[in-house]
Amino acid sequence: QKFKLWQASQGAVPYLAALQTMAENIRQTETDKMSRNLKGLHEKEREAVDKLTRHIVDQIFRPIYYSMKANEEIDAKKSKIWALKNMFGLEPEYKRRLLGSGEQPVEKQLSA
């Protein structure tokens, strides 16, 4: 039973990685947009802004990661993974490579 639960939670990994990539793309895009407003900052201050935004993204993800590690029924775990996938329109990296025909996954469309 523990192994099956662990195995089910591993199904979340590709979707969590895709969500992390999506969040990082959004963070980077928004930081780039604000770069003209940050021109007066010294390098140390710019690094502090970068560190702050990364920390915010990490804090937003923390409850998601803990939730995926929670000890619960396999069906509940699978439901969380399904909800995460559908809520954010996520496709794991290996599936995105298979699409290859120029079709963009939803997370790329959102950040564009």
Coordinates of N, CA and C in Angstrom, one line a residue:
Q1 N 0.8 -1.2 0.0 CA 0.0 0.0 0.0 C 0.9 1.3 0.0
K2 N 1.9 1.3 0.8 CA 2.8 2.5 0.9 C 3.5 2.7 -0.5
F3 N 3.9 1.6 -1.1 CA 4.6 1.7 -2.4 C 3.6 2.2 -3.4
K4 N 2.4 1.8 -3.4 CA 1.4 2.3 -4.4 C 1.1 3.8 -4.2
L5 N 1.1 4.2 -2.9 CA 0.9 5.6 -2.6 C 2.1 6.4 -3.1
W6 N 3.3 5.9 -2.8 CA 4.5 6.6 -3.3 C 4.5 6.6 -4.8
Q7 N 4.1 5.5 -5.5 CA 4.1 5.5 -6.9 C 3.1 6.5 -7.5
A8 N 1.9 6.6 -6.9 CA 0.9 7.6 -7.3 C 1.4 9.0 -7.2
S9 N 2.1 9.3 -6.1 CA 2.7 10.6 -5.9 C 3.7 11.0 -6.9
Q10 N 4.4 10.0 -7.4 CA 5.5 10.2 -8.4 C 4.8 10.7 -9.7
G11 N 3.6 10.4 -9.9 CA 2.9 10.8 -11.1 C 2.7 12.3 -11.2
A12 N 2.9 13.0 -10.0 CA 2.8 14.4 -9.9 C 4.0 15.1 -10.4
V13 N 5.1 14.4 -10.3 CA 6.4 15.1 -10.6 C 6.5 15.8 -11.9
P14 N 6.1 15.1 -13.0 CA 6.2 15.8 -14.3 C 5.3 17.1 -14.4
Y15 N 4.2 17.0 -13.7 CA 3.2 18.2 -13.7 C 3.7 19.3 -12.8
L16 N 4.3 18.9 -11.7 CA 4.9 19.9 -10.8 C 6.1 20.6 -11.5
A17 N 6.9 19.8 -12.2 CA 8.0 20.4 -13.0 C 7.5 21.4 -14.1
A18 N 6.4 21.0 -14.8 CA 5.8 21.8 -15.8 C 5.3 23.1 -15.2
L19 N 4.7 23.0 -14.0 CA 4.1 24.2 -13.3 C 5.2 25.1 -12.9
Q20 N 6.3 24.5 -12.4 CA 7.5 25.3 -11.9 C 8.1 26.0 -13.1
T21 N 8.2 25.4 -14.3 CA 8.7 26.0 -15.5 C 7.8 27.2 -15.9
M22 N 6.5 26.9 -15.8 CA 5.5 28.0 -16.2 C 5.7 29.2 -15.3
A23 N 5.8 28.9 -14.0 CA 5.9 30.0 -13.0 C 7.2 30.8 -13.2
E24 N 8.3 30.0 -13.5 CA 9.6 30.7 -13.7 C 9.5 31.5 -15.0
N25 N 8.9 31.0 -16.0 CA 8.7 31.8 -17.2 C 7.9 33.1 -17.0
I26 N 6.9 33.0 -16.2 CA 6.1 34.2 -15.9 C 6.9 35.2 -15.0
R27 N 7.6 34.6 -14.0 CA 8.5 35.5 -13.2 C 9.5 36.2 -14.0
Q28 N 10.2 35.5 -14.9 CA 11.2 36.1 -15.7 C 10.6 37.1 -16.7
T29 N 9.5 36.8 -17.3 CA 8.9 37.8 -18.2 C 8.5 39.0 -17.5
E30 N 7.9 38.9 -16.4 CA 7.4 40.1 -15.6 C 8.6 40.9 -15.1
T31 N 9.7 40.2 -14.7 CA 10.9 40.9 -14.2 C 11.5 41.7 -15.4
D32 N 11.5 41.0 -16.6 CA 12.1 41.7 -17.8 C 11.2 42.9 -18.1
K33 N 9.9 42.8 -18.0 CA 9.1 44.0 -18.3 C 9.4 45.1 -17.4
M34 N 9.7 44.8 -16.1 CA 9.9 45.9 -15.2 C 11.4 46.4 -15.2
S35 N 12.2 45.7 -16.0 CA 13.6 46.1 -16.0 C 13.9 47.6 -16.3
R36 N 13.1 48.2 -17.1 CA 13.3 49.6 -17.4 C 13.0 50.4 -16.1
N37 N 12.1 50.0 -15.3 CA 11.9 50.7 -14.0 C 13.0 50.4 -13.0
L38 N 13.8 49.3 -13.2 CA 14.8 49.0 -12.3 C 16.2 49.4 -12.7
K39 N 16.3 50.2 -13.8 CA 17.6 50.6 -14.3 C 18.4 51.4 -13.3
G40 N 17.8 52.1 -12.4 CA 18.5 52.9 -11.5 C 19.1 52.1 -10.3
L41 N 18.8 50.8 -10.3 CA 19.2 50.0 -9.2 C 20.7 49.5 -9.4
H42 N 21.4 49.4 -8.3 CA 22.7 48.8 -8.4 C 22.6 47.3 -8.6
E43 N 23.7 46.6 -9.0 CA 23.7 45.2 -9.2 C 23.2 44.4 -8.0
K44 N 23.7 44.8 -6.8 CA 23.3 44.1 -5.6 C 21.7 44.2 -5.4
E45 N 21.2 45.4 -5.7 CA 19.8 45.6 -5.5 C 19.0 44.8 -6.5
R46 N 19.5 44.7 -7.7 CA 18.8 43.9 -8.8 C 18.8 42.4 -8.4
E47 N 19.9 42.0 -7.8 CA 20.1 40.6 -7.4 C 19.1 40.3 -6.2
A48 N 18.9 41.3 -5.4 CA 17.9 41.2 -4.3 C 16.5 41.1 -4.8
V49 N 16.2 41.8 -5.8 CA 14.8 41.7 -6.4 C 14.6 40.3 -7.0
D50 N 15.7 39.9 -7.7 CA 15.6 38.5 -8.3 C 15.4 37.5 -7.3
K51 N 16.2 37.6 -6.2 CA 16.1 36.6 -5.1 C 14.7 36.7 -4.4
L52 N 14.2 37.9 -4.3 CA 12.9 38.0 -3.7 C 11.8 37.4 -4.5
T53 N 11.8 37.6 -5.8 CA 10.8 37.0 -6.7 C 10.9 35.5 -6.7
R54 N 12.1 35.0 -6.7 CA 12.3 33.5 -6.7 C 11.7 33.0 -5.4
H55 N 11.9 33.7 -4.3 CA 11.5 33.2 -3.0 C 9.9 33.3 -2.9
I56 N 9.3 34.3 -3.5 CA 7.9 34.3 -3.6 C 7.3 33.1 -4.3
V57 N 7.9 32.8 -5.5 CA 7.4 31.7 -6.2 C 7.6 30.4 -5.4
D58 N 8.7 30.2 -4.8 CA 9.0 29.0 -3.9 C 7.9 28.9 -2.8
Q59 N 7.6 30.0 -2.2 CA 6.6 30.0 -1.1 C 5.2 29.7 -1.6
I60 N 4.9 30.1 -2.8 CA 3.6 29.7 -3.4 C 3.5 28.2 -3.7
F61 N 4.6 27.6 -4.1 CA 4.6 26.2 -4.4 C 4.7 25.3 -3.1
R62 N 5.1 25.8 -2.0 CA 5.3 25.0 -0.8 C 4.1 24.2 -0.5
P63 N 2.9 24.8 -0.4 CA 1.7 24.0 0.0 C 1.3 23.0 -1.1
I64 N 1.6 23.3 -2.3 CA 1.4 22.3 -3.4 C 2.2 21.1 -3.2
Y65 N 3.5 21.3 -2.9 CA 4.5 20.2 -2.7 C 4.1 19.4 -1.5
Y66 N 3.7 20.0 -0.4 CA 3.3 19.3 0.8 C 2.1 18.5 0.6
S67 N 1.2 19.1 -0.1 CA -0.1 18.4 -0.4 C 0.2 17.1 -1.2
M68 N 1.1 17.2 -2.1 CA 1.4 16.0 -3.0 C 2.1 14.9 -2.1
K69 N 2.8 15.3 -1.0 CA 3.4 14.4 -0.2 C 2.5 13.8 0.9
A70 N 1.3 14.4 1.0 CA 0.4 14.0 2.1 C 0.1 12.5 2.0
N71 N -0.1 11.9 3.2 CA -0.5 10.5 3.3 C -2.0 10.4 3.1
E72 N -2.5 10.0 2.0 CA -3.9 9.9 1.7 C -4.2 8.8 0.7
E73 N -5.4 8.5 0.5 CA -5.8 7.5 -0.5 C -5.2 7.7 -1.9
I74 N -5.0 6.7 -2.6 CA -4.4 6.8 -4.0 C -5.4 7.6 -4.9
D75 N -6.7 7.4 -4.7 CA -7.6 8.1 -5.6 C -7.6 9.6 -5.3
A76 N -7.4 10.0 -4.0 CA -7.3 11.4 -3.7 C -6.1 12.0 -4.3
K77 N -5.0 11.2 -4.3 CA -3.7 11.7 -4.9 C -3.9 11.9 -6.4
K78 N -4.5 10.9 -7.0 CA -4.7 11.0 -8.5 C -5.6 12.2 -8.8
S79 N -6.6 12.4 -8.0 CA -7.5 13.5 -8.2 C -6.8 14.9 -8.1
K80 N -5.8 15.0 -7.2 CA -5.1 16.2 -7.1 C -4.2 16.4 -8.3
I81 N -3.6 15.4 -8.8 CA -2.7 15.5 -10.0 C -3.5 15.9 -11.2
W82 N -4.7 15.2 -11.3 CA -5.6 15.6 -12.4 C -6.0 17.0 -12.4
A83 N -6.4 17.5 -11.2 CA -6.8 18.9 -11.0 C -5.7 19.8 -11.3
L84 N -4.5 19.5 -10.9 CA -3.3 20.4 -11.1 C -3.1 20.5 -12.6
K85 N -3.1 19.3 -13.3 CA -2.9 19.3 -14.7 C -3.9 20.1 -15.5
N86 N -5.2 19.9 -15.1 CA -6.3 20.6 -15.9 C -6.4 22.1 -15.5
M87 N -6.2 22.4 -14.2 CA -6.3 23.8 -13.8 C -5.3 24.7 -14.5
F88 N -4.1 24.2 -14.7 CA -3.1 25.0 -15.3 C -2.8 24.6 -16.8
G89 N -3.5 23.6 -17.3 CA -3.3 23.1 -18.7 C -1.9 22.6 -18.9
L90 N -1.4 21.8 -18.0 CA 0.0 21.4 -18.0 C 0.2 20.2 -18.8
E91 N 1.3 20.1 -19.5 CA 1.8 19.0 -20.2 C 3.3 18.8 -19.8
P92 N 3.6 17.6 -19.3 CA 5.0 17.3 -19.0 C 6.0 17.6 -20.1
E93 N 7.2 17.9 -19.8 CA 8.2 18.2 -20.8 C 8.3 17.1 -21.9
Y94 N 8.3 15.9 -21.5 CA 8.5 14.8 -22.5 C 7.3 14.8 -23.5
K95 N 6.1 15.2 -23.0 CA 4.9 15.3 -23.9 C 5.0 16.5 -24.8
R96 N 5.6 17.6 -24.3 CA 5.8 18.8 -25.1 C 6.7 18.6 -26.2
R97 N 7.8 17.8 -26.0 CA 8.7 17.4 -27.1 C 8.0 16.6 -28.1
L98 N 7.1 15.7 -27.7 CA 6.4 14.9 -28.7 C 5.4 15.8 -29.6
L99 N 4.9 16.8 -29.0 CA 4.0 17.7 -29.8 C 4.8 18.3 -30.9
G100 N 6.0 18.8 -30.6 CA 7.0 19.4 -31.5 C 6.5 20.1 -32.8
S101 N 5.3 19.9 -33.2 CA 4.8 20.5 -34.5 C 4.5 22.0 -34.4
G102 N 5.0 22.7 -33.4 CA 4.8 24.1 -33.2 C 3.6 24.4 -32.3
E103 N 2.8 23.4 -32.0 CA 1.7 23.5 -31.1 C 2.2 23.8 -29.7
Q104 N 1.7 24.9 -29.1 CA 2.2 25.3 -27.8 C 1.3 24.8 -26.7
P105 N 1.9 24.3 -25.6 CA 1.1 23.9 -24.5 C 0.4 25.2 -23.9
V106 N -0.6 25.0 -23.1 CA -1.3 26.1 -22.6 C -0.5 27.0 -21.8
E107 N 0.5 26.5 -21.0 CA 1.3 27.4 -20.1 C 2.1 28.3 -21.0
K108 N 2.6 27.9 -22.2 CA 3.3 28.8 -23.0 C 2.4 29.9 -23.6
Q109 N 1.2 29.5 -23.9 CA 0.2 30.4 -24.5 C -0.1 31.5 -23.4
L110 N -0.2 31.1 -22.2 CA -0.5 32.0 -21.1 C 0.6 33.1 -20.9
S111 N 1.8 32.6 -21.0 CA 2.9 33.5 -20.7 C 3.3 34.4 -21.9
A112 N 2.8 34.1 -23.1 CA 3.1 34.8 -24.3 C 2.4 36.1 -24.3

